[in-house]
Amino acid sequence: MRNLVVVLLLFGFIVGLVPLGWYLIGEMTTNTSGVVYSGGYEPLYGVTMSEEFVDSMNDSFNRRTRGLSTLWLYLVPIATAALGALTGIVLGKFGFALTRRRTREV
């Protein structure tokens, strides 16, 4: 039963890492296209800059809400690992097991 729990725990954790990886890849890739700043900071109004700089300027003002909106990405791997372990425990109680025993009838 322990093997089944470990396998499903690892599988759930790996599946849970997919949304986190997708988000981090999107955050780390750069887009060099230039945009004209039209935000609230008056000295930069009309200046051409990269899209990442505009996003970082906007994010710096929304720092308080950003932490809670991305928190679910870090909790998904833990939640799916726990769900996989729970599934393994339930399946183990019903008699499912991962074993290497093979029987051959001669």
PDB file of N, CA and C in Angstrom, residues 18-103:
ATOM      1  N   VAL A  18       2.660  21.759 -13.042  1.00  0.00           N
ATOM      2  CA  VAL A  18       2.417  22.249 -14.402  1.00  0.00           C
ATOM      3  C   VAL A  18       1.900  23.697 -14.418  1.00  0.00           C
ATOM      4  N   PRO A  19       0.847  24.050 -13.651  1.00  0.00           N
ATOM      5  CA  PRO A  19       0.406  25.447 -13.693  1.00  0.00           C
ATOM      6  C   PRO A  19       1.453  26.421 -13.162  1.00  0.00           C
ATOM      7  N   LEU A  20       2.206  25.987 -12.137  1.00  0.00           N
ATOM      8  CA  LEU A  20       3.251  26.851 -11.595  1.00  0.00           C
ATOM      9  C   LEU A  20       4.350  27.076 -12.632  1.00  0.00           C
ATOM     10  N   GLY A  21       4.755  26.027 -13.317  1.00  0.00           N
ATOM     11  CA  GLY A  21       5.764  26.166 -14.361  1.00  0.00           C
ATOM     12  C   GLY A  21       5.287  27.035 -15.507  1.00  0.00           C
ATOM     13  N   TRP A  22       4.040  26.853 -15.891  1.00  0.00           N
ATOM     14  CA  TRP A  22       3.464  27.673 -16.966  1.00  0.00           C
ATOM     15  C   TRP A  22       3.493  29.151 -16.592  1.00  0.00           C
ATOM     16  N   TYR A  23       3.108  29.461 -15.352  1.00  0.00           N
ATOM     17  CA  TYR A  23       3.096  30.848 -14.883  1.00  0.00           C
ATOM     18  C   TYR A  23       4.514  31.417 -14.835  1.00  0.00           C
ATOM     19  N   LEU A  24       5.459  30.650 -14.304  1.00  0.00           N
ATOM     20  CA  LEU A  24       6.829  31.156 -14.181  1.00  0.00           C
ATOM     21  C   LEU A  24       7.498  31.327 -15.536  1.00  0.00           C
ATOM     22  N   ILE A  25       7.201  30.458 -16.487  1.00  0.00           N
ATOM     23  CA  ILE A  25       7.751  30.634 -17.839  1.00  0.00           C
ATOM     24  C   ILE A  25       7.207  31.914 -18.447  1.00  0.00           C
ATOM     25  N   GLY A  26       5.918  32.165 -18.261  1.00  0.00           N
ATOM     26  CA  GLY A  26       5.325  33.398 -18.769  1.00  0.00           C
ATOM     27  C   GLY A  26       5.895  34.641 -18.110  1.00  0.00           C
ATOM     28  N   GLU A  27       6.237  34.541 -16.822  1.00  0.00           N
ATOM     29  CA  GLU A  27       6.813  35.683 -16.129  1.00  0.00           C
ATOM     30  C   GLU A  27       8.259  35.944 -16.539  1.00  0.00           C
ATOM     31  N   MET A  28       9.004  34.885 -16.844  1.00  0.00           N
ATOM     32  CA  MET A  28      10.436  35.028 -17.088  1.00  0.00           C
ATOM     33  C   MET A  28      10.790  35.309 -18.546  1.00  0.00           C
ATOM     34  N   THR A  29       9.887  35.071 -19.471  1.00  0.00           N
ATOM     35  CA  THR A  29      10.208  35.355 -20.865  1.00  0.00           C
ATOM     36  C   THR A  29      10.066  36.847 -21.130  1.00  0.00           C
ATOM     37  N   THR A  30      10.879  37.344 -22.013  1.00  0.00           N
ATOM     38  CA  THR A  30      10.881  38.778 -22.272  1.00  0.00           C
ATOM     39  C   THR A  30      10.216  39.087 -23.603  1.00  0.00           C
ATOM     40  N   ASN A  31       9.563  40.203 -23.625  1.00  0.00           N
ATOM     41  CA  ASN A  31       8.961  40.718 -24.841  1.00  0.00           C
ATOM     42  C   ASN A  31       9.567  42.103 -25.065  1.00  0.00           C
ATOM     43  N   THR A  32      10.294  42.268 -26.155  1.00  0.00           N
ATOM     44  CA  THR A  32      11.021  43.523 -26.356  1.00  0.00           C
ATOM     45  C   THR A  32      10.250  44.543 -27.176  1.00  0.00           C
ATOM     46  N   SER A  33       8.983  44.302 -27.428  1.00  0.00           N
ATOM     47  CA  SER A  33       8.231  45.274 -28.205  1.00  0.00           C
ATOM     48  C   SER A  33       8.028  46.544 -27.385  1.00  0.00           C
ATOM     49  N   GLY A  34       8.165  47.674 -28.032  1.00  0.00           N
ATOM     50  CA  GLY A  34       8.038  48.946 -27.341  1.00  0.00           C
ATOM     51  C   GLY A  34       6.601  49.430 -27.287  1.00  0.00           C
ATOM     52  N   VAL A  35       6.227  49.997 -26.165  1.00  0.00           N
ATOM     53  CA  VAL A  35       4.907  50.583 -25.991  1.00  0.00           C
ATOM     54  C   VAL A  35       5.082  51.992 -25.437  1.00  0.00           C
ATOM     55  N   VAL A  36       4.090  52.808 -25.649  1.00  0.00           N
ATOM     56  CA  VAL A  36       4.127  54.182 -25.149  1.00  0.00           C
ATOM     57  C   VAL A  36       3.438  54.196 -23.794  1.00  0.00           C
ATOM     58  N   TYR A  37       4.124  54.739 -22.795  1.00  0.00           N
ATOM     59  CA  TYR A  37       3.587  54.776 -21.434  1.00  0.00           C
ATOM     60  C   TYR A  37       2.462  55.798 -21.354  1.00  0.00           C
ATOM     61  N   SER A  38       1.338  55.343 -20.791  1.00  0.00           N
ATOM     62  CA  SER A  38       0.214  56.254 -20.624  1.00  0.00           C
ATOM     63  C   SER A  38      -0.369  56.117 -19.223  1.00  0.00           C
ATOM     64  N   GLY A  39       0.499  55.825 -18.264  1.00  0.00           N
ATOM     65  CA  GLY A  39       0.051  55.634 -16.891  1.00  0.00           C
ATOM     66  C   GLY A  39      -0.084  56.947 -16.141  1.00  0.00           C
ATOM     67  N   GLY A  40      -0.183  56.811 -14.837  1.00  0.00           N
ATOM     68  CA  GLY A  40      -0.443  57.975 -14.001  1.00  0.00           C
ATOM     69  C   GLY A  40       0.802  58.756 -13.612  1.00  0.00           C
ATOM     70  N   TYR A  41       1.992  58.201 -13.831  1.00  0.00           N
ATOM     71  CA  TYR A  41       3.214  58.902 -13.452  1.00  0.00           C
ATOM     72  C   TYR A  41       3.561  59.911 -14.541  1.00  0.00           C
ATOM     73  N   GLU A  42       3.384  61.181 -14.239  1.00  0.00           N
ATOM     74  CA  GLU A  42       3.451  62.267 -15.234  1.00  0.00           C
ATOM     75  C   GLU A  42       4.797  62.406 -15.944  1.00  0.00           C
ATOM     76  N   PRO A  43       5.954  62.289 -15.263  1.00  0.00           N
ATOM     77  CA  PRO A  43       7.226  62.464 -15.990  1.00  0.00           C
ATOM     78  C   PRO A  43       7.485  61.416 -17.078  1.00  0.00           C
ATOM     79  N   LEU A  44       6.869  60.237 -16.990  1.00  0.00           N
ATOM     80  CA  LEU A  44       7.084  59.193 -17.996  1.00  0.00           C
ATOM     81  C   LEU A  44       5.994  59.149 -19.052  1.00  0.00           C
ATOM     82  N   TYR A  45       5.000  59.999 -18.965  1.00  0.00           N
ATOM     83  CA  TYR A  45       3.874  59.966 -19.895  1.00  0.00           C
ATOM     84  C   TYR A  45       4.354  60.241 -21.321  1.00  0.00           C
ATOM     85  N   GLY A  46       4.062  59.319 -22.258  1.00  0.00           N
ATOM     86  CA  GLY A  46       4.444  59.464 -23.654  1.00  0.00           C
ATOM     87  C   GLY A  46       5.803  58.893 -24.009  1.00  0.00           C
ATOM     88  N   VAL A  47       6.534  58.355 -23.049  1.00  0.00           N
ATOM     89  CA  VAL A  47       7.860  57.781 -23.292  1.00  0.00           C
ATOM     90  C   VAL A  47       7.698  56.353 -23.804  1.00  0.00           C
ATOM     91  N   THR A  48       8.493  55.966 -24.815  1.00  0.00           N
ATOM     92  CA  THR A  48       8.470  54.605 -25.340  1.00  0.00           C
ATOM     93  C   THR A  48       9.363  53.728 -24.471  1.00  0.00           C
ATOM     94  N   MET A  49       8.796  52.623 -24.011  1.00  0.00           N
ATOM     95  CA  MET A  49       9.552  51.701 -23.150  1.00  0.00           C
ATOM     96  C   MET A  49       9.081  50.279 -23.423  1.00  0.00           C
ATOM     97  N   SER A  50       9.768  49.313 -22.817  1.00  0.00           N
ATOM     98  CA  SER A  50       9.389  47.914 -23.033  1.00  0.00           C
ATOM     99  C   SER A  50       8.113  47.594 -22.261  1.00  0.00           C
ATOM    100  N   GLU A  51       7.433  46.583 -22.747  1.00  0.00           N
ATOM    101  CA  GLU A  51       6.173  46.170 -22.128  1.00  0.00           C
ATOM    102  C   GLU A  51       6.401  45.624 -20.719  1.00  0.00           C
ATOM    103  N   GLU A  52       7.560  44.978 -20.503  1.00  0.00           N
ATOM    104  CA  GLU A  52       7.875  44.452 -19.178  1.00  0.00           C
ATOM    105  C   GLU A  52       8.049  45.574 -18.161  1.00  0.00           C
ATOM    106  N   PHE A  53       8.646  46.684 -18.594  1.00  0.00           N
ATOM    107  CA  PHE A  53       8.827  47.800 -17.670  1.00  0.00           C
ATOM    108  C   PHE A  53       7.481  48.406 -17.283  1.00  0.00           C
ATOM    109  N   VAL A  54       6.574  48.509 -18.237  1.00  0.00           N
ATOM    110  CA  VAL A  54       5.234  49.021 -17.930  1.00  0.00           C
ATOM    111  C   VAL A  54       4.531  48.072 -16.964  1.00  0.00           C
ATOM    112  N   ASP A  55       4.655  46.757 -17.199  1.00  0.00           N
ATOM    113  CA  ASP A  55       4.046  45.786 -16.302  1.00  0.00           C
ATOM    114  C   ASP A  55       4.643  45.859 -14.905  1.00  0.00           C
ATOM    115  N   SER A  56       5.959  46.016 -14.825  1.00  0.00           N
ATOM    116  CA  SER A  56       6.575  46.102 -13.502  1.00  0.00           C
ATOM    117  C   SER A  56       6.188  47.395 -12.795  1.00  0.00           C
ATOM    118  N   MET A  57       6.006  48.484 -13.554  1.00  0.00           N
ATOM    119  CA  MET A  57       5.536  49.728 -12.937  1.00  0.00           C
ATOM    120  C   MET A  57       4.123  49.551 -12.392  1.00  0.00           C
ATOM    121  N   ASN A  58       3.252  48.918 -13.165  1.00  0.00           N
ATOM    122  CA  ASN A  58       1.885  48.696 -12.710  1.00  0.00           C
ATOM    123  C   ASN A  58       1.830  47.718 -11.542  1.00  0.00           C
ATOM    124  N   ASP A  59       2.694  46.689 -11.577  1.00  0.00           N
ATOM    125  CA  ASP A  59       2.720  45.718 -10.487  1.00  0.00           C
ATOM    126  C   ASP A  59       3.226  46.324  -9.195  1.00  0.00           C
ATOM    127  N   SER A  60       4.133  47.281  -9.282  1.00  0.00           N
ATOM    128  CA  SER A  60       4.659  47.875  -8.063  1.00  0.00           C
ATOM    129  C   SER A  60       3.575  48.629  -7.311  1.00  0.00           C
ATOM    130  N   PHE A  61       2.574  49.127  -8.012  1.00  0.00           N
ATOM    131  CA  PHE A  61       1.484  49.814  -7.338  1.00  0.00           C
ATOM    132  C   PHE A  61       0.436  48.840  -6.820  1.00  0.00           C
ATOM    133  N   ASN A  62       0.378  47.645  -7.388  1.00  0.00           N
ATOM    134  CA  ASN A  62      -0.605  46.639  -6.983  1.00  0.00           C
ATOM    135  C   ASN A  62       0.042  45.515  -6.186  1.00  0.00           C
ATOM    136  N   ARG A  63       1.079  45.795  -5.418  1.00  0.00           N
ATOM    137  CA  ARG A  63       1.841  44.762  -4.712  1.00  0.00           C
ATOM    138  C   ARG A  63       0.984  44.023  -3.673  1.00  0.00           C
ATOM    139  N   ARG A  64       0.086  44.714  -3.024  1.00  0.00           N
ATOM    140  CA  ARG A  64      -0.692  44.073  -1.957  1.00  0.00           C
ATOM    141  C   ARG A  64      -1.629  43.002  -2.497  1.00  0.00           C
ATOM    142  N   THR A  65      -2.262  43.217  -3.624  1.00  0.00           N
ATOM    143  CA  THR A  65      -3.206  42.238  -4.148  1.00  0.00           C
ATOM    144  C   THR A  65      -2.520  41.151  -4.963  1.00  0.00           C
ATOM    145  N   ARG A  66      -1.327  41.387  -5.445  1.00  0.00           N
ATOM    146  CA  ARG A  66      -0.654  40.403  -6.294  1.00  0.00           C
ATOM    147  C   ARG A  66      -0.264  39.158  -5.515  1.00  0.00           C
ATOM    148  N   GLY A  67       0.115  39.316  -4.258  1.00  0.00           N
ATOM    149  CA  GLY A  67       0.532  38.160  -3.472  1.00  0.00           C
ATOM    150  C   GLY A  67      -0.574  37.144  -3.291  1.00  0.00           C
ATOM    151  N   LEU A  68      -1.782  37.591  -3.072  1.00  0.00           N
ATOM    152  CA  LEU A  68      -2.884  36.662  -2.864  1.00  0.00           C
ATOM    153  C   LEU A  68      -3.360  36.034  -4.172  1.00  0.00           C
ATOM    154  N   SER A  69      -3.238  36.757  -5.271  1.00  0.00           N
ATOM    155  CA  SER A  69      -3.720  36.217  -6.542  1.00  0.00           C
ATOM    156  C   SER A  69      -2.808  35.127  -7.090  1.00  0.00           C
ATOM    157  N   THR A  70      -1.526  35.139  -6.736  1.00  0.00           N
ATOM    158  CA  THR A  70      -0.615  34.095  -7.208  1.00  0.00           C
ATOM    159  C   THR A  70      -0.359  33.028  -6.155  1.00  0.00           C
ATOM    160  N   LEU A  71      -0.927  33.166  -4.985  1.00  0.00           N
ATOM    161  CA  LEU A  71      -0.713  32.186  -3.925  1.00  0.00           C
ATOM    162  C   LEU A  71      -1.237  30.805  -4.319  1.00  0.00           C
ATOM    163  N   TRP A  72      -2.336  30.766  -5.074  1.00  0.00           N
ATOM    164  CA  TRP A  72      -2.913  29.478  -5.454  1.00  0.00           C
ATOM    165  C   TRP A  72      -1.960  28.666  -6.311  1.00  0.00           C
ATOM    166  N   LEU A  73      -1.076  29.330  -7.076  1.00  0.00           N
ATOM    167  CA  LEU A  73      -0.125  28.601  -7.921  1.00  0.00           C
ATOM    168  C   LEU A  73       0.865  27.800  -7.088  1.00  0.00           C
ATOM    169  N   TYR A  74       1.197  28.297  -5.910  1.00  0.00           N
ATOM    170  CA  TYR A  74       2.141  27.593  -5.060  1.00  0.00           C
ATOM    171  C   TYR A  74       1.451  26.545  -4.187  1.00  0.00           C
ATOM    172  N   LEU A  75       0.159  26.679  -4.011  1.00  0.00           N
ATOM    173  CA  LEU A  75      -0.583  25.701  -3.215  1.00  0.00           C
ATOM    174  C   LEU A  75      -1.082  24.517  -4.038  1.00  0.00           C
ATOM    175  N   VAL A  76      -1.185  24.682  -5.351  1.00  0.00           N
ATOM    176  CA  VAL A  76      -1.692  23.603  -6.223  1.00  0.00           C
ATOM    177  C   VAL A  76      -0.819  22.351  -6.150  1.00  0.00           C
ATOM    178  N   PRO A  77       0.530  22.427  -6.227  1.00  0.00           N
ATOM    179  CA  PRO A  77       1.317  21.184  -6.126  1.00  0.00           C
ATOM    180  C   PRO A  77       1.116  20.464  -4.796  1.00  0.00           C
ATOM    181  N   ILE A  78       0.996  21.219  -3.714  1.00  0.00           N
ATOM    182  CA  ILE A  78       0.806  20.601  -2.405  1.00  0.00           C
ATOM    183  C   ILE A  78      -0.573  19.951  -2.332  1.00  0.00           C
ATOM    184  N   ALA A  79      -1.577  20.648  -2.845  1.00  0.00           N
ATOM    185  CA  ALA A  79      -2.940  20.114  -2.801  1.00  0.00           C
ATOM    186  C   ALA A  79      -3.073  18.866  -3.666  1.00  0.00           C
ATOM    187  N   THR A  80      -2.490  18.867  -4.855  1.00  0.00           N
ATOM    188  CA  THR A  80      -2.598  17.682  -5.719  1.00  0.00           C
ATOM    189  C   THR A  80      -1.795  16.517  -5.160  1.00  0.00           C
ATOM    190  N   ALA A  81      -0.663  16.798  -4.496  1.00  0.00           N
ATOM    191  CA  ALA A  81       0.095  15.719  -3.857  1.00  0.00           C
ATOM    192  C   ALA A  81      -0.713  15.111  -2.718  1.00  0.00           C
ATOM    193  N   ALA A  82      -1.371  15.952  -1.920  1.00  0.00           N
ATOM    194  CA  ALA A  82      -2.202  15.435  -0.833  1.00  0.00           C
ATOM    195  C   ALA A  82      -3.381  14.637  -1.383  1.00  0.00           C
ATOM    196  N   LEU A  83      -3.978  15.115  -2.465  1.00  0.00           N
ATOM    197  CA  LEU A  83      -5.087  14.394  -3.078  1.00  0.00           C
ATOM    198  C   LEU A  83      -4.624  13.048  -3.638  1.00  0.00           C
ATOM    199  N   GLY A  84      -3.443  13.020  -4.231  1.00  0.00           N
ATOM    200  CA  GLY A  84      -2.900  11.756  -4.733  1.00  0.00           C
ATOM    201  C   GLY A  84      -2.619  10.774  -3.607  1.00  0.00           C
ATOM    202  N   ALA A  85      -2.054  11.281  -2.483  1.00  0.00           N
ATOM    203  CA  ALA A  85      -1.789  10.400  -1.340  1.00  0.00           C
ATOM    204  C   ALA A  85      -3.093   9.878  -0.746  1.00  0.00           C
ATOM    205  N   LEU A  86      -4.082  10.736  -0.647  1.00  0.00           N
ATOM    206  CA  LEU A  86      -5.382  10.312  -0.122  1.00  0.00           C
ATOM    207  C   LEU A  86      -6.020   9.261  -1.030  1.00  0.00           C
ATOM    208  N   THR A  87      -5.900   9.454  -2.326  1.00  0.00           N
ATOM    209  CA  THR A  87      -6.409   8.460  -3.274  1.00  0.00           C
ATOM    210  C   THR A  87      -5.682   7.132  -3.107  1.00  0.00           C
ATOM    211  N   GLY A  88      -4.362   7.194  -2.910  1.00  0.00           N
ATOM    212  CA  GLY A  88      -3.592   5.973  -2.688  1.00  0.00           C
ATOM    213  C   GLY A  88      -3.998   5.246  -1.426  1.00  0.00           C
ATOM    214  N   ILE A  89      -4.286   6.003  -0.366  1.00  0.00           N
ATOM    215  CA  ILE A  89      -4.723   5.385   0.890  1.00  0.00           C
ATOM    216  C   ILE A  89      -6.083   4.701   0.708  1.00  0.00           C
ATOM    217  N   VAL A  90      -7.006   5.393   0.057  1.00  0.00           N
ATOM    218  CA  VAL A  90      -8.339   4.824  -0.161  1.00  0.00           C
ATOM    219  C   VAL A  90      -8.258   3.591  -1.046  1.00  0.00           C
ATOM    220  N   LEU A  91      -7.480   3.669  -2.140  1.00  0.00           N
ATOM    221  CA  LEU A  91      -7.337   2.503  -3.017  1.00  0.00           C
ATOM    222  C   LEU A  91      -6.642   1.357  -2.302  1.00  0.00           C
ATOM    223  N   GLY A  92      -5.698   1.670  -1.431  1.00  0.00           N
ATOM    224  CA  GLY A  92      -5.033   0.632  -0.656  1.00  0.00           C
ATOM    225  C   GLY A  92      -5.977  -0.077   0.287  1.00  0.00           C
ATOM    226  N   LYS A  93      -6.911   0.653   0.841  1.00  0.00           N
ATOM    227  CA  LYS A  93      -7.906   0.035   1.732  1.00  0.00           C
ATOM    228  C   LYS A  93      -8.836  -0.907   0.969  1.00  0.00           C
ATOM    229  N   PHE A  94      -9.034  -0.636  -0.315  1.00  0.00           N
ATOM    230  CA  PHE A  94      -9.876  -1.499  -1.137  1.00  0.00           C
ATOM    231  C   PHE A  94      -9.107  -2.638  -1.791  1.00  0.00           C
ATOM    232  N   GLY A  95      -7.824  -2.778  -1.476  1.00  0.00           N
ATOM    233  CA  GLY A  95      -7.059  -3.925  -1.951  1.00  0.00           C
ATOM    234  C   GLY A  95      -6.146  -3.668  -3.129  1.00  0.00           C
ATOM    235  N   PHE A  96      -6.103  -2.469  -3.661  1.00  0.00           N
ATOM    236  CA  PHE A  96      -5.182  -2.184  -4.757  1.00  0.00           C
ATOM    237  C   PHE A  96      -3.770  -2.046  -4.187  1.00  0.00           C
ATOM    238  N   ALA A  97      -2.790  -2.577  -4.914  1.00  0.00           N
ATOM    239  CA  ALA A  97      -1.406  -2.501  -4.455  1.00  0.00           C
ATOM    240  C   ALA A  97      -0.478  -2.523  -5.655  1.00  0.00           C
ATOM    241  N   LEU A  98       0.662  -1.898  -5.482  1.00  0.00           N
ATOM    242  CA  LEU A  98       1.719  -1.952  -6.491  1.00  0.00           C
ATOM    243  C   LEU A  98       2.767  -2.935  -5.985  1.00  0.00           C
ATOM    244  N   THR A  99       2.862  -4.065  -6.629  1.00  0.00           N
ATOM    245  CA  THR A  99       3.829  -5.076  -6.212  1.00  0.00           C
ATOM    246  C   THR A  99       4.568  -5.576  -7.426  1.00  0.00           C
ATOM    247  N   ARG A 100       5.654  -6.272  -7.164  1.00  0.00           N
ATOM    248  CA  ARG A 100       6.427  -6.878  -8.244  1.00  0.00           C
ATOM    249  C   ARG A 100       6.217  -8.392  -8.280  1.00  0.00           C
ATOM    250  N   ARG A 101       5.351  -8.872  -7.456  1.00  0.00           N
ATOM    251  CA  ARG A 101       5.111 -10.304  -7.429  1.00  0.00           C
ATOM    252  C   ARG A 101       4.386 -10.739  -8.696  1.00  0.00           C
ATOM    253  N   ARG A 102       4.953 -11.669  -9.367  1.00  0.00           N
ATOM    254  CA  ARG A 102       4.322 -12.242 -10.563  1.00  0.00           C
ATOM    255  C   ARG A 102       4.214 -13.737 -10.373  1.00  0.00           C
ATOM    256  N   THR A 103       3.074 -14.221 -10.575  1.00  0.00           N
ATOM    257  CA  THR A 103       2.877 -15.672 -10.402  1.00  0.00           C
ATOM    258  C   THR A 103       2.723 -16.315 -11.767  1.00  0.00           C
TER     259      THR A 103
END
